PDB file of C-alpha atoms in Angstrom:
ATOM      1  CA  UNK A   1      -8.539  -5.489  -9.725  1.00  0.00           C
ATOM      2  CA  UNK A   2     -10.226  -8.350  -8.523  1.00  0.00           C
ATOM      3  CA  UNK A   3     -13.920  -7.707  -7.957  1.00  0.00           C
ATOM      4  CA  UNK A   4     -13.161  -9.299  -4.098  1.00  0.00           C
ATOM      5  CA  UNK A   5     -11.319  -6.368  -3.391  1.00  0.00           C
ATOM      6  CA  UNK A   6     -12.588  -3.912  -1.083  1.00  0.00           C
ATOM      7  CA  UNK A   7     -10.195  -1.125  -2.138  1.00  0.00           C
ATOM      8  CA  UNK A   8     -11.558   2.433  -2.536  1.00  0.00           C
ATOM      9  CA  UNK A   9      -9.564   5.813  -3.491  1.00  0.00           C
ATOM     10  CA  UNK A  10     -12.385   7.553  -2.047  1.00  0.00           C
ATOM     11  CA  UNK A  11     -13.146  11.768  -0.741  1.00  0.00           C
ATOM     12  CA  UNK A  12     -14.720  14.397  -2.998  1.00  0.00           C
ATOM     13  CA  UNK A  13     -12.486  15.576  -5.081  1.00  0.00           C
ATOM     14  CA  UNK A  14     -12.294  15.750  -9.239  1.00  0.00           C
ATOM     15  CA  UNK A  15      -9.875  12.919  -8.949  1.00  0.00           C
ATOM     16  CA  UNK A  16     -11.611  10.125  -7.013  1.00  0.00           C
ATOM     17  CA  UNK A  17     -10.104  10.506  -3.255  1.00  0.00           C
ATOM     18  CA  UNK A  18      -6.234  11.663  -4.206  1.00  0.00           C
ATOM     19  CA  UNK A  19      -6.534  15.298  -6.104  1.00  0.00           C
ATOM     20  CA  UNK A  20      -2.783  16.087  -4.743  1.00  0.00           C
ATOM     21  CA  UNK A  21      -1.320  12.444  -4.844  1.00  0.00           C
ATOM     22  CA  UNK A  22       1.658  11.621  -6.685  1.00  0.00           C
ATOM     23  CA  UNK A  23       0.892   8.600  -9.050  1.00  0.00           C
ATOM     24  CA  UNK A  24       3.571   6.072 -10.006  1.00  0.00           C
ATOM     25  CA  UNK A  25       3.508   2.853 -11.755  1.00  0.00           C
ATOM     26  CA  UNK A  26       6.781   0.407 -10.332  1.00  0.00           C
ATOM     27  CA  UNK A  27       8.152  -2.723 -11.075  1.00  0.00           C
ATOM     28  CA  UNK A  28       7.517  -5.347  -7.871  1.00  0.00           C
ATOM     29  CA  UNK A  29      10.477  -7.176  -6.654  1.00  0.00           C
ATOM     30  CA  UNK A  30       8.778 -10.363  -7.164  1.00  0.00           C
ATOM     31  CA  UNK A  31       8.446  -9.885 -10.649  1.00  0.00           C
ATOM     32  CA  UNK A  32      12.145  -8.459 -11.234  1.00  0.00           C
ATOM     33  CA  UNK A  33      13.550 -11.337  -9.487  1.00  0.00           C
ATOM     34  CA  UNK A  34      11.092 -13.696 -11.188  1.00  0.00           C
ATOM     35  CA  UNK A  35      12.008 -12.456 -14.303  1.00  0.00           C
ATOM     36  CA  UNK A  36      15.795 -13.443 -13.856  1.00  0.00           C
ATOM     37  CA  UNK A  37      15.003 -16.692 -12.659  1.00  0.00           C
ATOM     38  CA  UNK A  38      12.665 -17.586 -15.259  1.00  0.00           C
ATOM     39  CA  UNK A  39       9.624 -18.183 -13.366  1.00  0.00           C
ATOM     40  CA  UNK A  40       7.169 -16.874 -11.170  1.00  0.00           C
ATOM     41  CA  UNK A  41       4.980 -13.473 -10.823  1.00  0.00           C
ATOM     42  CA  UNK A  42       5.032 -11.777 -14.742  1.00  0.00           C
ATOM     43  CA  UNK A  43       6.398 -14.925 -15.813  1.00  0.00           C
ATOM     44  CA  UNK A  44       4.449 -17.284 -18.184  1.00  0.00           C
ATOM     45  CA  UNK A  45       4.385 -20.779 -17.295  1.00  0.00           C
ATOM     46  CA  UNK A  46       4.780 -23.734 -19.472  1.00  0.00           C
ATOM     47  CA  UNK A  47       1.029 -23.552 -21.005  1.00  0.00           C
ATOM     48  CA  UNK A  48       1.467 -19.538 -21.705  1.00  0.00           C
ATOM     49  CA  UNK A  49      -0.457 -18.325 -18.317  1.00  0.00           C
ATOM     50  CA  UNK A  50       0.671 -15.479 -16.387  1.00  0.00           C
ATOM     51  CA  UNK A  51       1.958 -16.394 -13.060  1.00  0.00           C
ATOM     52  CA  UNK A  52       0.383 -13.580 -10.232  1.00  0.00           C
ATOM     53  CA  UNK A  53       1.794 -11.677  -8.266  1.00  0.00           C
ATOM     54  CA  UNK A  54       0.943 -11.006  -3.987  1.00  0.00           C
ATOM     55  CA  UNK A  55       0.703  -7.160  -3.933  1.00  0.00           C
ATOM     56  CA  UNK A  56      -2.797  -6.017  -4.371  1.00  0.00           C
ATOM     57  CA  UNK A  57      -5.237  -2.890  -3.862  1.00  0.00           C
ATOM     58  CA  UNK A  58      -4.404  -1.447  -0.242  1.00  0.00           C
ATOM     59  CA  UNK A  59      -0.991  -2.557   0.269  1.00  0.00           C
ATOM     60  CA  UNK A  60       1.573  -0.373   1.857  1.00  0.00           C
ATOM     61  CA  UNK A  61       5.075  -0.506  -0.468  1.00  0.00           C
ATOM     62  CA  UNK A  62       8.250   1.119  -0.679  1.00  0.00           C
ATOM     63  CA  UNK A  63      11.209   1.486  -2.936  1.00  0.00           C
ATOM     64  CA  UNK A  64      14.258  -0.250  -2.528  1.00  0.00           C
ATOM     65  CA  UNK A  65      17.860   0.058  -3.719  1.00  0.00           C
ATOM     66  CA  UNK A  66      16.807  -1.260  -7.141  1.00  0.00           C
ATOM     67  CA  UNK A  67      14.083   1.168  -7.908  1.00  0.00           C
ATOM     68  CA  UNK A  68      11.383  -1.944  -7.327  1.00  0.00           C
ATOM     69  CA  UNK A  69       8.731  -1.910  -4.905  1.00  0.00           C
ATOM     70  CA  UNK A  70       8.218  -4.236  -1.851  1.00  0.00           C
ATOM     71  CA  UNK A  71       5.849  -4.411   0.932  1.00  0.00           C
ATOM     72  CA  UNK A  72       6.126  -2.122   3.333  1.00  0.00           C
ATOM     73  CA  UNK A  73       7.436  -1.709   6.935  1.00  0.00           C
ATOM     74  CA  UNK A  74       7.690   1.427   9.058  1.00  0.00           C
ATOM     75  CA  UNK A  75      11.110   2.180   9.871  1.00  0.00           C
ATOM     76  CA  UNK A  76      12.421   2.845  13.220  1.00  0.00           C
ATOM     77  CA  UNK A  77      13.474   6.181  12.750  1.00  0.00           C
ATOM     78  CA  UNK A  78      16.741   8.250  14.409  1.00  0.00           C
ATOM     79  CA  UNK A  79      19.468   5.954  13.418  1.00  0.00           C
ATOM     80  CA  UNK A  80      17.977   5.440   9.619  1.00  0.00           C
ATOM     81  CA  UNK A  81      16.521   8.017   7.353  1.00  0.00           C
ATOM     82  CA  UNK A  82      12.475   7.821   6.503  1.00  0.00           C
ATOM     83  CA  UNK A  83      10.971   5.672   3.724  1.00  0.00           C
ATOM     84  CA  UNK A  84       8.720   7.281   0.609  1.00  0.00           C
ATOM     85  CA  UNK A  85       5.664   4.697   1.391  1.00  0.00           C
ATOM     86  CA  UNK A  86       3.125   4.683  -1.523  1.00  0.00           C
ATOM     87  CA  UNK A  87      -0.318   2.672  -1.455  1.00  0.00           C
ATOM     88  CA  UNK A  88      -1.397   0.253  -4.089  1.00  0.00           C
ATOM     89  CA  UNK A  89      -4.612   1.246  -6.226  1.00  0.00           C
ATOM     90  CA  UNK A  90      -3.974  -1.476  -9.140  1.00  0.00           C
ATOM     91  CA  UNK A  91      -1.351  -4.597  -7.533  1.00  0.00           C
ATOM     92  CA  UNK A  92       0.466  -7.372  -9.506  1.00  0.00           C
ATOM     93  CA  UNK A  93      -2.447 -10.192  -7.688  1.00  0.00           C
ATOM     94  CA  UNK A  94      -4.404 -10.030 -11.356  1.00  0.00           C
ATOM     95  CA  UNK A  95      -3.739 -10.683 -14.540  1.00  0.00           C
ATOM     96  CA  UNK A  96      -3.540  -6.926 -15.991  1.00  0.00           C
ATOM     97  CA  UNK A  97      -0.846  -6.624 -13.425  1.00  0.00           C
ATOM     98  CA  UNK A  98       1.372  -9.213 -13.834  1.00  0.00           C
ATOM     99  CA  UNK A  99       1.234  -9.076 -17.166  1.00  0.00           C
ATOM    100  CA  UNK A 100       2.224  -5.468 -17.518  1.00  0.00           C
ATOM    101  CA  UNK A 101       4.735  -6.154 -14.235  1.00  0.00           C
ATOM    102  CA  UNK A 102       3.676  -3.638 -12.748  1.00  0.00           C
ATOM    103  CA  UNK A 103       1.872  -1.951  -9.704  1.00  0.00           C
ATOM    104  CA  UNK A 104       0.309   1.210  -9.556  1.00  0.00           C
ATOM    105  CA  UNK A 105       0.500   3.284  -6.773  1.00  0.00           C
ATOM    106  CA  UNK A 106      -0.235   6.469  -4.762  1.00  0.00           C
ATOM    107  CA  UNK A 107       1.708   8.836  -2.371  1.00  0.00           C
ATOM    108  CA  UNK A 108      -0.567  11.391  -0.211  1.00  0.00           C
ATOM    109  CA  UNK A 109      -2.919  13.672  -0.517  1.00  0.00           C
ATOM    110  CA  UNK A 110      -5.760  10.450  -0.596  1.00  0.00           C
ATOM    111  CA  UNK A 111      -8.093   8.650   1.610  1.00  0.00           C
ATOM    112  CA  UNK A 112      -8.853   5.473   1.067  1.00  0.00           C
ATOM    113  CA  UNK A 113     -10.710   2.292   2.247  1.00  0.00           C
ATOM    114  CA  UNK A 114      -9.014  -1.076   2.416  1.00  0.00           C
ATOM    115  CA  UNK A 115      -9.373  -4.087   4.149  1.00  0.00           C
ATOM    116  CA  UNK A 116      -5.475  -4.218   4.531  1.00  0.00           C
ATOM    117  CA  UNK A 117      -4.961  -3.782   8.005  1.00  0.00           C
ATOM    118  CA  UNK A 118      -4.379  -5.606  11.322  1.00  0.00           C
ATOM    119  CA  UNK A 119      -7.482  -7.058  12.334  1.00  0.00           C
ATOM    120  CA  UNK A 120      -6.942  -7.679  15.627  1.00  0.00           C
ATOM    121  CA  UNK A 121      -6.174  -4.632  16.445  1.00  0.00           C
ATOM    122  CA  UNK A 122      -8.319  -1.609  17.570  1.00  0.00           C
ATOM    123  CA  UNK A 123      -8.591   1.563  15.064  1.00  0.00           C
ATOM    124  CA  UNK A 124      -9.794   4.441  16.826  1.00  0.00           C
ATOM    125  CA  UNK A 125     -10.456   8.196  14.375  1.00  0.00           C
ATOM    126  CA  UNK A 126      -7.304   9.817  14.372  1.00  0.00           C
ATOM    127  CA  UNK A 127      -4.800   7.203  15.522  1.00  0.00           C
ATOM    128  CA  UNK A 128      -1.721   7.281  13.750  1.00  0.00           C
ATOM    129  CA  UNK A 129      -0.564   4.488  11.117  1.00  0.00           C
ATOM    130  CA  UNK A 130       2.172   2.008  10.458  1.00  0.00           C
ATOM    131  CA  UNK A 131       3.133  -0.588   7.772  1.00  0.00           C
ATOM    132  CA  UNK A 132       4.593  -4.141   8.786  1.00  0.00           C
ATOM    133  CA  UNK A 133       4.802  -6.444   5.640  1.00  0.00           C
ATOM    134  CA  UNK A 134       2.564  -3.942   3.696  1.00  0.00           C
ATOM    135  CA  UNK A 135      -0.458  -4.610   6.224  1.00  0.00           C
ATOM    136  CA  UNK A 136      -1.719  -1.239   8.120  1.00  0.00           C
ATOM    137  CA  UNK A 137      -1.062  -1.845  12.144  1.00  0.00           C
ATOM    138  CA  UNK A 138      -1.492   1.090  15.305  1.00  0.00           C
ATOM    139  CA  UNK A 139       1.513   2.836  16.078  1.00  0.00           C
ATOM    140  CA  UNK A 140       2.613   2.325  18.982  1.00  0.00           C
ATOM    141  CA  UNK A 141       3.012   5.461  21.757  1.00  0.00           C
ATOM    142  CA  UNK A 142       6.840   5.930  21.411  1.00  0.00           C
ATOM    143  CA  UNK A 143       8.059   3.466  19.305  1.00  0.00           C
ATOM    144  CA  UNK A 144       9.629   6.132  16.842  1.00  0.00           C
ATOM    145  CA  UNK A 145       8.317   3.986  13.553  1.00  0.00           C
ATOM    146  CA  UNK A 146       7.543   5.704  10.760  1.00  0.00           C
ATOM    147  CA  UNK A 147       4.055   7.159  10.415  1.00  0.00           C
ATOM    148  CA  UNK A 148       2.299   6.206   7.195  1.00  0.00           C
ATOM    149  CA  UNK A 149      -1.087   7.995   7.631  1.00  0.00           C
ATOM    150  CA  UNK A 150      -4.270   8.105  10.177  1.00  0.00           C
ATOM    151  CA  UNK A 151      -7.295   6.886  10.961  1.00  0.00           C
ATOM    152  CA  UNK A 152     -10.043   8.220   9.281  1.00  0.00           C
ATOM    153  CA  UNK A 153     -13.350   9.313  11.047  1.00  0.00           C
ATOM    154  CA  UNK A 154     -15.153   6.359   9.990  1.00  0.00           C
ATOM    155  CA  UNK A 155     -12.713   4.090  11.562  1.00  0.00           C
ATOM    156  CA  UNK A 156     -13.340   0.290  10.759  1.00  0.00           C
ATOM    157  CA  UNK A 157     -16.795   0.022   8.994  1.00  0.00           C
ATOM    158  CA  UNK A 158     -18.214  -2.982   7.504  1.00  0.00           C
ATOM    159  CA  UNK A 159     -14.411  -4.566   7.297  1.00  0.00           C
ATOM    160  CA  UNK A 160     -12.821  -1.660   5.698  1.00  0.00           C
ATOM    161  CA  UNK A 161     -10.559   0.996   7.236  1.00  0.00           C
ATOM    162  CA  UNK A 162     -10.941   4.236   6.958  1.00  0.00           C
ATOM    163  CA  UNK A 163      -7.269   6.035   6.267  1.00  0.00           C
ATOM    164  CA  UNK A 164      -6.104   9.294   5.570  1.00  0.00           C
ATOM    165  CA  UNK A 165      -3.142   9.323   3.714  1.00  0.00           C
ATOM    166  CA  UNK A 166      -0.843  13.008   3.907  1.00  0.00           C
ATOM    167  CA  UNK A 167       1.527  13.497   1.737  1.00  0.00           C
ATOM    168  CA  UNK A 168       4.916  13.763   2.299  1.00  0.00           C
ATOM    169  CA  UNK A 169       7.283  11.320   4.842  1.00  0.00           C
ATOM    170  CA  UNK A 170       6.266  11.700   8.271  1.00  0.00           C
ATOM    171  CA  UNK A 171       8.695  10.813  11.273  1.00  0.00           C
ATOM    172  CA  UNK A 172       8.356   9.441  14.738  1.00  0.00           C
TER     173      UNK A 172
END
């Protein structure tokens, strides 16, 4: 994790902030398709360094057809079936990452801080979540997207937002 970050699993629990989470580690996209082209995230370059990645700490992803993870957006739910979202604790954006290919994530059960989120929007406690392009925005009255978690009670403090995270896939 870069030390720039302002990503926190946080609450009071044994296991820092996600006790009941479910923990994966994925392959991104961007490093499955850079490792069939021959260059890019994962991939070394010419002088042996490890090309990074653009997931990091606080991202919003989701599997697609492949098994891979990409960044996130809420689905608009009725016609389509919900997304499993996860949140990234440990992205692709440093070198243990891309070297390893691979991002580590949590579904539910956490809280969190990150500084992923729409800033020029307006976060009120409680207000429900969305992802667009793995950034956290307000959902929108009836817009039937797919809710990835809430606001927390702190709301936005010192450029961090406060989110609840439940587990499970939530609808519309």
């Amino acid at each position: 994790m870069l030390l720039s970050q302002k990503f926190t699993l946080s609450g009071r629990d044994p296991i820092n902030g996600a006790k009941s989470g479910i923990y994966e580690s994925f392959q991104p996209a961007e490093i499955a398709a850079a490792y069939v082209a021959g260059t890019g995230p994962g991939v070394a370059t010419d002088v042996g360094t490890i090309a990074l990645g653009t997931i990091s700490p606080g991202h919003i992803v989701a599997m697609n057809a492949n098994g891979d993870v990409e960044l996130a957006t809420s689905l608009v739910l009725g016609a389509v079936n919900p997304t499993l979202m996860f949140v990234v604790f440990s992205g692709d954006d440093d070198f243990s990452g891309a070297t390893s290919g691979a991002v580590n994530c949590v579904h539910g059960g956490c809280r969190f801080d990150t500084e992923k989120y729409n800033t020029s929007q307006n976060f009120a406690p409680g207000l429900a979540l969305i992802a667009v392009s793995g950034i956290l925005n307000p959902k929108v009255g009836t817009d039937h997207k797919q809710v990835v978690g809430f606001v927390g009670p702190r709301g936005v403090l010192n450029g961090v937002l406060d989110v609840i995270m439940p587990q499970g896939v939530s609808g519309y």
